[in-house]
Amino acid sequence: FHQTVLVDKTPLPDSIPKVSEVGATSAPLMSVSFFIGDRCAPYNDDYMLCKHEAGGKGEMECLKEGRRVTRCAISVVDDINKHCLNEFRAHWECLDNNNQQLWNCRKEEKPLNDCVFKSLGLRKIIPDTPKGRVPIHEQAFQRFK
Amino acid sequence: MPVPFEALIPYAIMIGMFGVSGAGLSLLRNYTNDWKRPRRSLDQWDRVMMDRDARLTGSLRGQSANPRAPPGFELSSTWKIEERII
């Protein structure tokens, strides 16, 4: 298929407040994703509700919620860089080497979770785990290594 | 009776050729992946994320943990278009 690429260089109008984008690439973002989910749950839910009410097409109406989501995610990455840099770097380098699969890097994940909980109070929670079942990242026995 | 080493030279050539090409291919694969293990089972999400990584850092496997993107990043996203003749 013959394909070309279009890059649109016109910036947004000045009436829209400027927010910088999240600068983390895929491996650090995967590593930090559950902490973003913990801190930014209200903003993310707001944005998803706005898009849902607009029928999946509300790009202009949901800009404000989108800015809040971006600012919150930037704050989480910033805080983790400030407080837990070594554990964070070990974890995302392990993820980068292992095809970005979380089950490969449980050994580096435990110190990162402890450090983030101690300094920022954010805990990794997997939504919709059935009650009475230990989440997979806290189980002692690991079937696949 | 000494070993007829001339008879084993073709085997050495074959092993050498296979070895050199295999080592060269492995070197090339590692070099293009920035000396990390290659990624596998990539779906559309992973390919789009790797595209974004390339826009942020300059290589498909490059990573950075900065909280804020560099200033030109918002305007560098690509739209794939197909040129029509008619």
Short mmCIF file of C-alpha atoms in Angstrom, two decimals:
data_model
loop_
_atom_site.label_atom_id
_atom_site.label_comp_id
_atom_site.label_asym_id
_atom_site.label_seq_id
_atom_site.Cartn_x
_atom_site.Cartn_y
_atom_site.Cartn_z
CA PHE A 1 0.00 0.00 0.00
CA HIS A 2 1.36 3.33 -0.86
CA GLN A 3 1.23 5.42 2.26
CA THR A 4 2.46 8.86 3.12
CA VAL A 5 2.58 10.57 6.45
CA LEU A 6 1.03 13.91 7.31
CA VAL A 7 2.46 15.99 10.14
CA ASP A 8 0.24 18.88 11.18
CA LYS A 9 2.43 21.64 12.53
CA THR A 10 -0.26 24.20 13.34
CA PRO A 11 -0.38 24.69 17.12
CA LEU A 12 -3.57 24.92 19.14
CA PRO A 13 -5.15 28.40 19.46
CA ASP A 14 -4.08 30.52 22.40
CA SER A 15 -7.51 30.37 24.00
CA ILE A 16 -6.76 26.78 25.09
CA PRO A 17 -4.41 26.59 28.11
CA LYS A 18 -1.13 24.95 27.29
CA VAL A 19 -0.21 21.73 29.07
CA SER A 20 2.97 19.81 28.31
CA GLU A 21 2.55 16.19 27.32
CA VAL A 22 3.70 13.23 29.39
CA GLY A 23 7.31 12.62 28.49
CA ALA A 24 7.64 9.03 29.70
CA THR A 25 8.04 6.39 27.02
CA SER A 26 6.45 2.94 27.03
CA ALA A 27 8.52 1.07 29.65
CA PRO A 28 8.51 3.74 32.41
CA LEU A 29 4.85 4.42 31.66
CA MET A 30 3.99 0.74 32.04
CA SER A 31 5.91 0.66 35.28
CA VAL A 32 4.12 3.68 36.72
CA SER A 33 0.68 2.90 35.27
CA PHE A 34 -0.90 1.44 38.39
CA PHE A 35 0.26 4.39 40.48
CA ILE A 36 -1.22 6.79 37.96
CA GLY A 37 -4.41 4.78 38.25
CA ASP A 38 -4.34 5.10 42.00
CA ARG A 39 -3.82 8.84 42.21
CA CYS A 40 -5.67 9.96 39.09
CA ALA A 41 -8.75 7.73 39.31
CA PRO A 42 -11.25 10.64 39.73
CA TYR A 43 -9.83 12.63 36.82
CA ASN A 44 -9.62 9.59 34.57
CA ASP A 45 -13.19 8.61 35.40
CA ASP A 46 -14.34 12.19 34.68
CA TYR A 47 -12.69 12.13 31.27
CA MET A 48 -14.09 8.75 30.36
CA LEU A 49 -17.57 9.82 31.47
CA CYS A 50 -17.32 12.97 29.37
CA LYS A 51 -16.31 11.01 26.28
CA HIS A 52 -19.01 8.45 26.92
CA GLU A 53 -21.69 11.12 27.21
CA ALA A 54 -20.55 12.69 23.96
CA GLY A 55 -20.97 9.38 22.20
CA GLY A 56 -17.25 8.87 21.71
CA LYS A 57 -16.84 12.06 19.68
CA GLY A 58 -16.35 14.83 22.23
CA GLU A 59 -12.82 15.92 21.39
CA MET A 60 -13.50 19.63 21.89
CA GLU A 61 -15.90 19.27 24.80
CA CYS A 62 -13.60 17.06 26.84
CA LEU A 63 -10.43 19.11 26.47
CA LYS A 64 -10.61 20.37 30.08
CA GLU A 65 -10.89 16.89 31.56
CA GLY A 66 -8.09 15.78 29.28
CA ARG A 67 -5.83 18.55 30.56
CA ARG A 68 -6.52 17.44 34.12
CA VAL A 69 -5.63 13.84 33.27
CA THR A 70 -2.36 14.90 31.67
CA ARG A 71 -1.40 17.14 34.57
CA CYS A 72 -2.11 14.40 37.10
CA ALA A 73 -0.08 11.81 35.19
CA ILE A 74 2.82 14.26 34.89
CA SER A 75 2.68 14.84 38.65
CA VAL A 76 2.88 11.10 39.38
CA VAL A 77 5.88 10.57 37.11
CA ASP A 78 7.55 13.66 38.60
CA ASP A 79 7.07 12.44 42.18
CA ILE A 80 8.32 8.96 41.46
CA ASN A 81 11.38 10.39 39.74
CA LYS A 82 12.05 12.53 42.80
CA HIS A 83 11.59 9.90 45.51
CA CYS A 84 12.16 6.41 44.12
CA LEU A 85 14.51 6.93 41.21
CA ASN A 86 16.73 3.83 41.63
CA GLU A 87 13.97 1.27 42.09
CA PHE A 88 11.97 2.89 39.30
CA ARG A 89 14.89 2.78 36.90
CA ALA A 90 15.67 -0.86 37.76
CA HIS A 91 12.06 -1.82 37.16
CA TRP A 92 11.61 -0.13 33.84
CA GLU A 93 14.94 -1.31 32.52
CA CYS A 94 13.90 -4.85 33.40
CA LEU A 95 10.57 -4.33 31.64
CA ASP A 96 12.30 -2.96 28.57
CA ASN A 97 14.45 -6.07 28.37
CA ASN A 98 11.50 -8.40 28.81
CA ASN A 99 8.98 -7.37 26.22
CA GLN A 100 7.14 -5.07 28.68
CA GLN A 101 5.56 -8.00 30.47
CA LEU A 102 5.01 -7.37 34.15
CA TRP A 103 5.26 -11.02 35.22
CA ASN A 104 8.91 -11.11 34.21
CA CYS A 105 9.91 -8.39 36.62
CA ARG A 106 8.30 -9.25 39.93
CA LYS A 107 11.66 -9.14 41.70
CA GLU A 108 12.16 -5.48 40.85
CA GLU A 109 8.52 -4.63 41.34
CA LYS A 110 8.40 -5.41 45.06
CA PRO A 111 11.00 -2.77 46.15
CA LEU A 112 9.37 -0.23 43.85
CA ASN A 113 5.91 -0.82 45.32
CA ASP A 114 7.28 -0.58 48.86
CA CYS A 115 9.20 2.62 48.14
CA VAL A 116 6.26 4.30 46.43
CA PHE A 117 3.90 3.33 49.22
CA LYS A 118 6.28 4.62 51.86
CA SER A 119 7.03 7.98 50.22
CA LEU A 120 3.90 8.76 48.21
CA GLY A 121 1.16 6.59 49.69
CA LEU A 122 0.19 5.10 46.32
CA ARG A 123 -0.60 1.43 46.19
CA LYS A 124 -0.91 -0.82 43.17
CA ILE A 125 -4.44 -2.19 43.09
CA ILE A 126 -5.67 -4.45 40.33
CA PRO A 127 -9.32 -3.54 39.79
CA ASP A 128 -11.95 -6.28 39.90
CA THR A 129 -9.92 -8.85 41.81
CA PRO A 130 -12.40 -11.22 43.44
CA LYS A 131 -12.65 -10.90 47.20
CA GLY A 132 -10.50 -13.24 49.21
CA ARG A 133 -7.99 -13.74 46.42
CA VAL A 134 -4.40 -12.55 46.80
CA PRO A 135 -3.50 -10.30 43.85
CA ILE A 136 -1.01 -11.77 41.43
CA HIS A 137 1.76 -9.33 42.23
CA GLU A 138 1.63 -10.22 45.94
CA GLN A 139 1.55 -13.98 45.64
CA ALA A 140 4.60 -15.75 46.96
CA PHE A 141 4.57 -18.61 44.46
CA GLN A 142 5.31 -17.63 40.85
CA ARG A 143 4.32 -20.19 38.27
CA PHE A 144 6.03 -18.60 35.25
CA LYS A 145 9.35 -16.94 35.69
CA MET B 1 47.43 -43.57 11.54
CA PRO B 2 47.13 -39.75 11.53
CA VAL B 3 43.79 -38.01 10.97
CA PRO B 4 43.21 -37.05 7.26
CA PHE B 5 42.67 -33.38 7.95
CA GLU B 6 42.30 -32.50 4.27
CA ALA B 7 39.05 -34.40 4.22
CA LEU B 8 37.69 -32.34 7.07
CA ILE B 9 38.40 -28.97 5.43
CA PRO B 10 35.02 -28.84 3.61
CA TYR B 11 33.24 -29.39 6.92
CA ALA B 12 35.27 -26.61 8.47
CA ILE B 13 34.30 -24.33 5.58
CA MET B 14 30.61 -25.15 5.95
CA ILE B 15 30.65 -24.65 9.71
CA GLY B 16 32.58 -21.43 9.27
CA MET B 17 30.15 -20.06 6.69
CA PHE B 18 27.08 -20.91 8.76
CA GLY B 19 28.74 -19.54 11.85
CA VAL B 20 29.72 -16.26 10.25
CA SER B 21 26.30 -15.62 8.75
CA GLY B 22 24.54 -16.60 11.96
CA ALA B 23 26.77 -14.40 14.05
CA GLY B 24 26.35 -11.53 11.61
CA LEU B 25 22.56 -11.81 11.67
CA SER B 26 22.52 -11.99 15.45
CA LEU B 27 24.75 -8.92 15.67
CA LEU B 28 22.46 -7.03 13.29
CA ARG B 29 19.37 -8.03 15.28
CA ASN B 30 20.94 -6.88 18.53
CA TYR B 31 22.20 -3.65 17.01
CA THR B 32 18.81 -2.65 15.63
CA ASN B 33 17.25 -3.32 19.03
CA ASP B 34 19.69 -1.00 20.84
CA TRP B 35 21.44 -4.05 22.40
CA LYS B 36 18.31 -5.09 24.27
CA ARG B 37 16.33 -8.28 23.83
CA PRO B 38 13.97 -7.96 20.87
CA ARG B 39 10.25 -7.46 21.38
CA ARG B 40 7.83 -10.10 20.27
CA SER B 41 4.09 -10.53 19.75
CA LEU B 42 3.57 -6.88 18.99
CA ASP B 43 -0.01 -5.78 18.52
CA GLN B 44 -1.33 -2.47 17.26
CA TRP B 45 -1.09 -0.88 20.71
CA ASP B 46 2.57 -1.85 21.06
CA ARG B 47 3.40 -0.61 17.57
CA VAL B 48 1.75 2.75 18.20
CA MET B 49 3.56 3.06 21.54
CA MET B 50 6.89 2.29 19.89
CA ASP B 51 6.12 4.95 17.30
CA ARG B 52 5.54 7.39 20.14
CA ASP B 53 8.84 6.34 21.73
CA ALA B 54 10.58 7.02 18.44
CA ARG B 55 9.04 10.50 18.36
CA LEU B 56 10.16 11.16 21.94
CA THR B 57 13.65 9.73 21.89
CA GLY B 58 14.63 9.09 18.29
CA SER B 59 14.81 5.30 18.22
CA LEU B 60 12.15 2.61 18.41
CA ARG B 61 13.63 1.05 21.55
CA GLY B 62 14.86 4.21 23.23
CA GLN B 63 13.28 5.00 26.59
CA SER B 64 13.12 8.09 28.73
CA ALA B 65 11.45 8.71 32.06
CA ASN B 66 11.04 12.48 31.89
CA PRO B 67 7.71 13.69 33.25
CA ARG B 68 7.36 16.38 30.58
CA ALA B 69 7.80 15.94 26.86
CA PRO B 70 10.13 18.25 24.91
CA PRO B 71 8.32 21.30 23.49
CA GLY B 72 7.83 20.18 19.87
CA PHE B 73 6.24 16.88 20.79
CA GLU B 74 2.57 17.88 20.60
CA LEU B 75 2.97 18.88 16.98
CA SER B 76 4.95 15.89 15.77
CA SER B 77 2.23 13.25 15.70
CA THR B 78 1.74 11.57 12.36
CA TRP B 79 -1.41 10.86 10.42
CA LYS B 80 -1.18 8.09 7.88
CA ILE B 81 -2.78 9.11 4.62
CA GLU B 82 -3.15 7.46 1.28
CA GLU B 83 -2.66 9.52 -1.81
CA ARG B 84 -5.47 9.15 -4.27
CA ILE B 85 -5.01 9.58 -7.99
CA ILE B 86 -8.65 10.34 -8.71
#
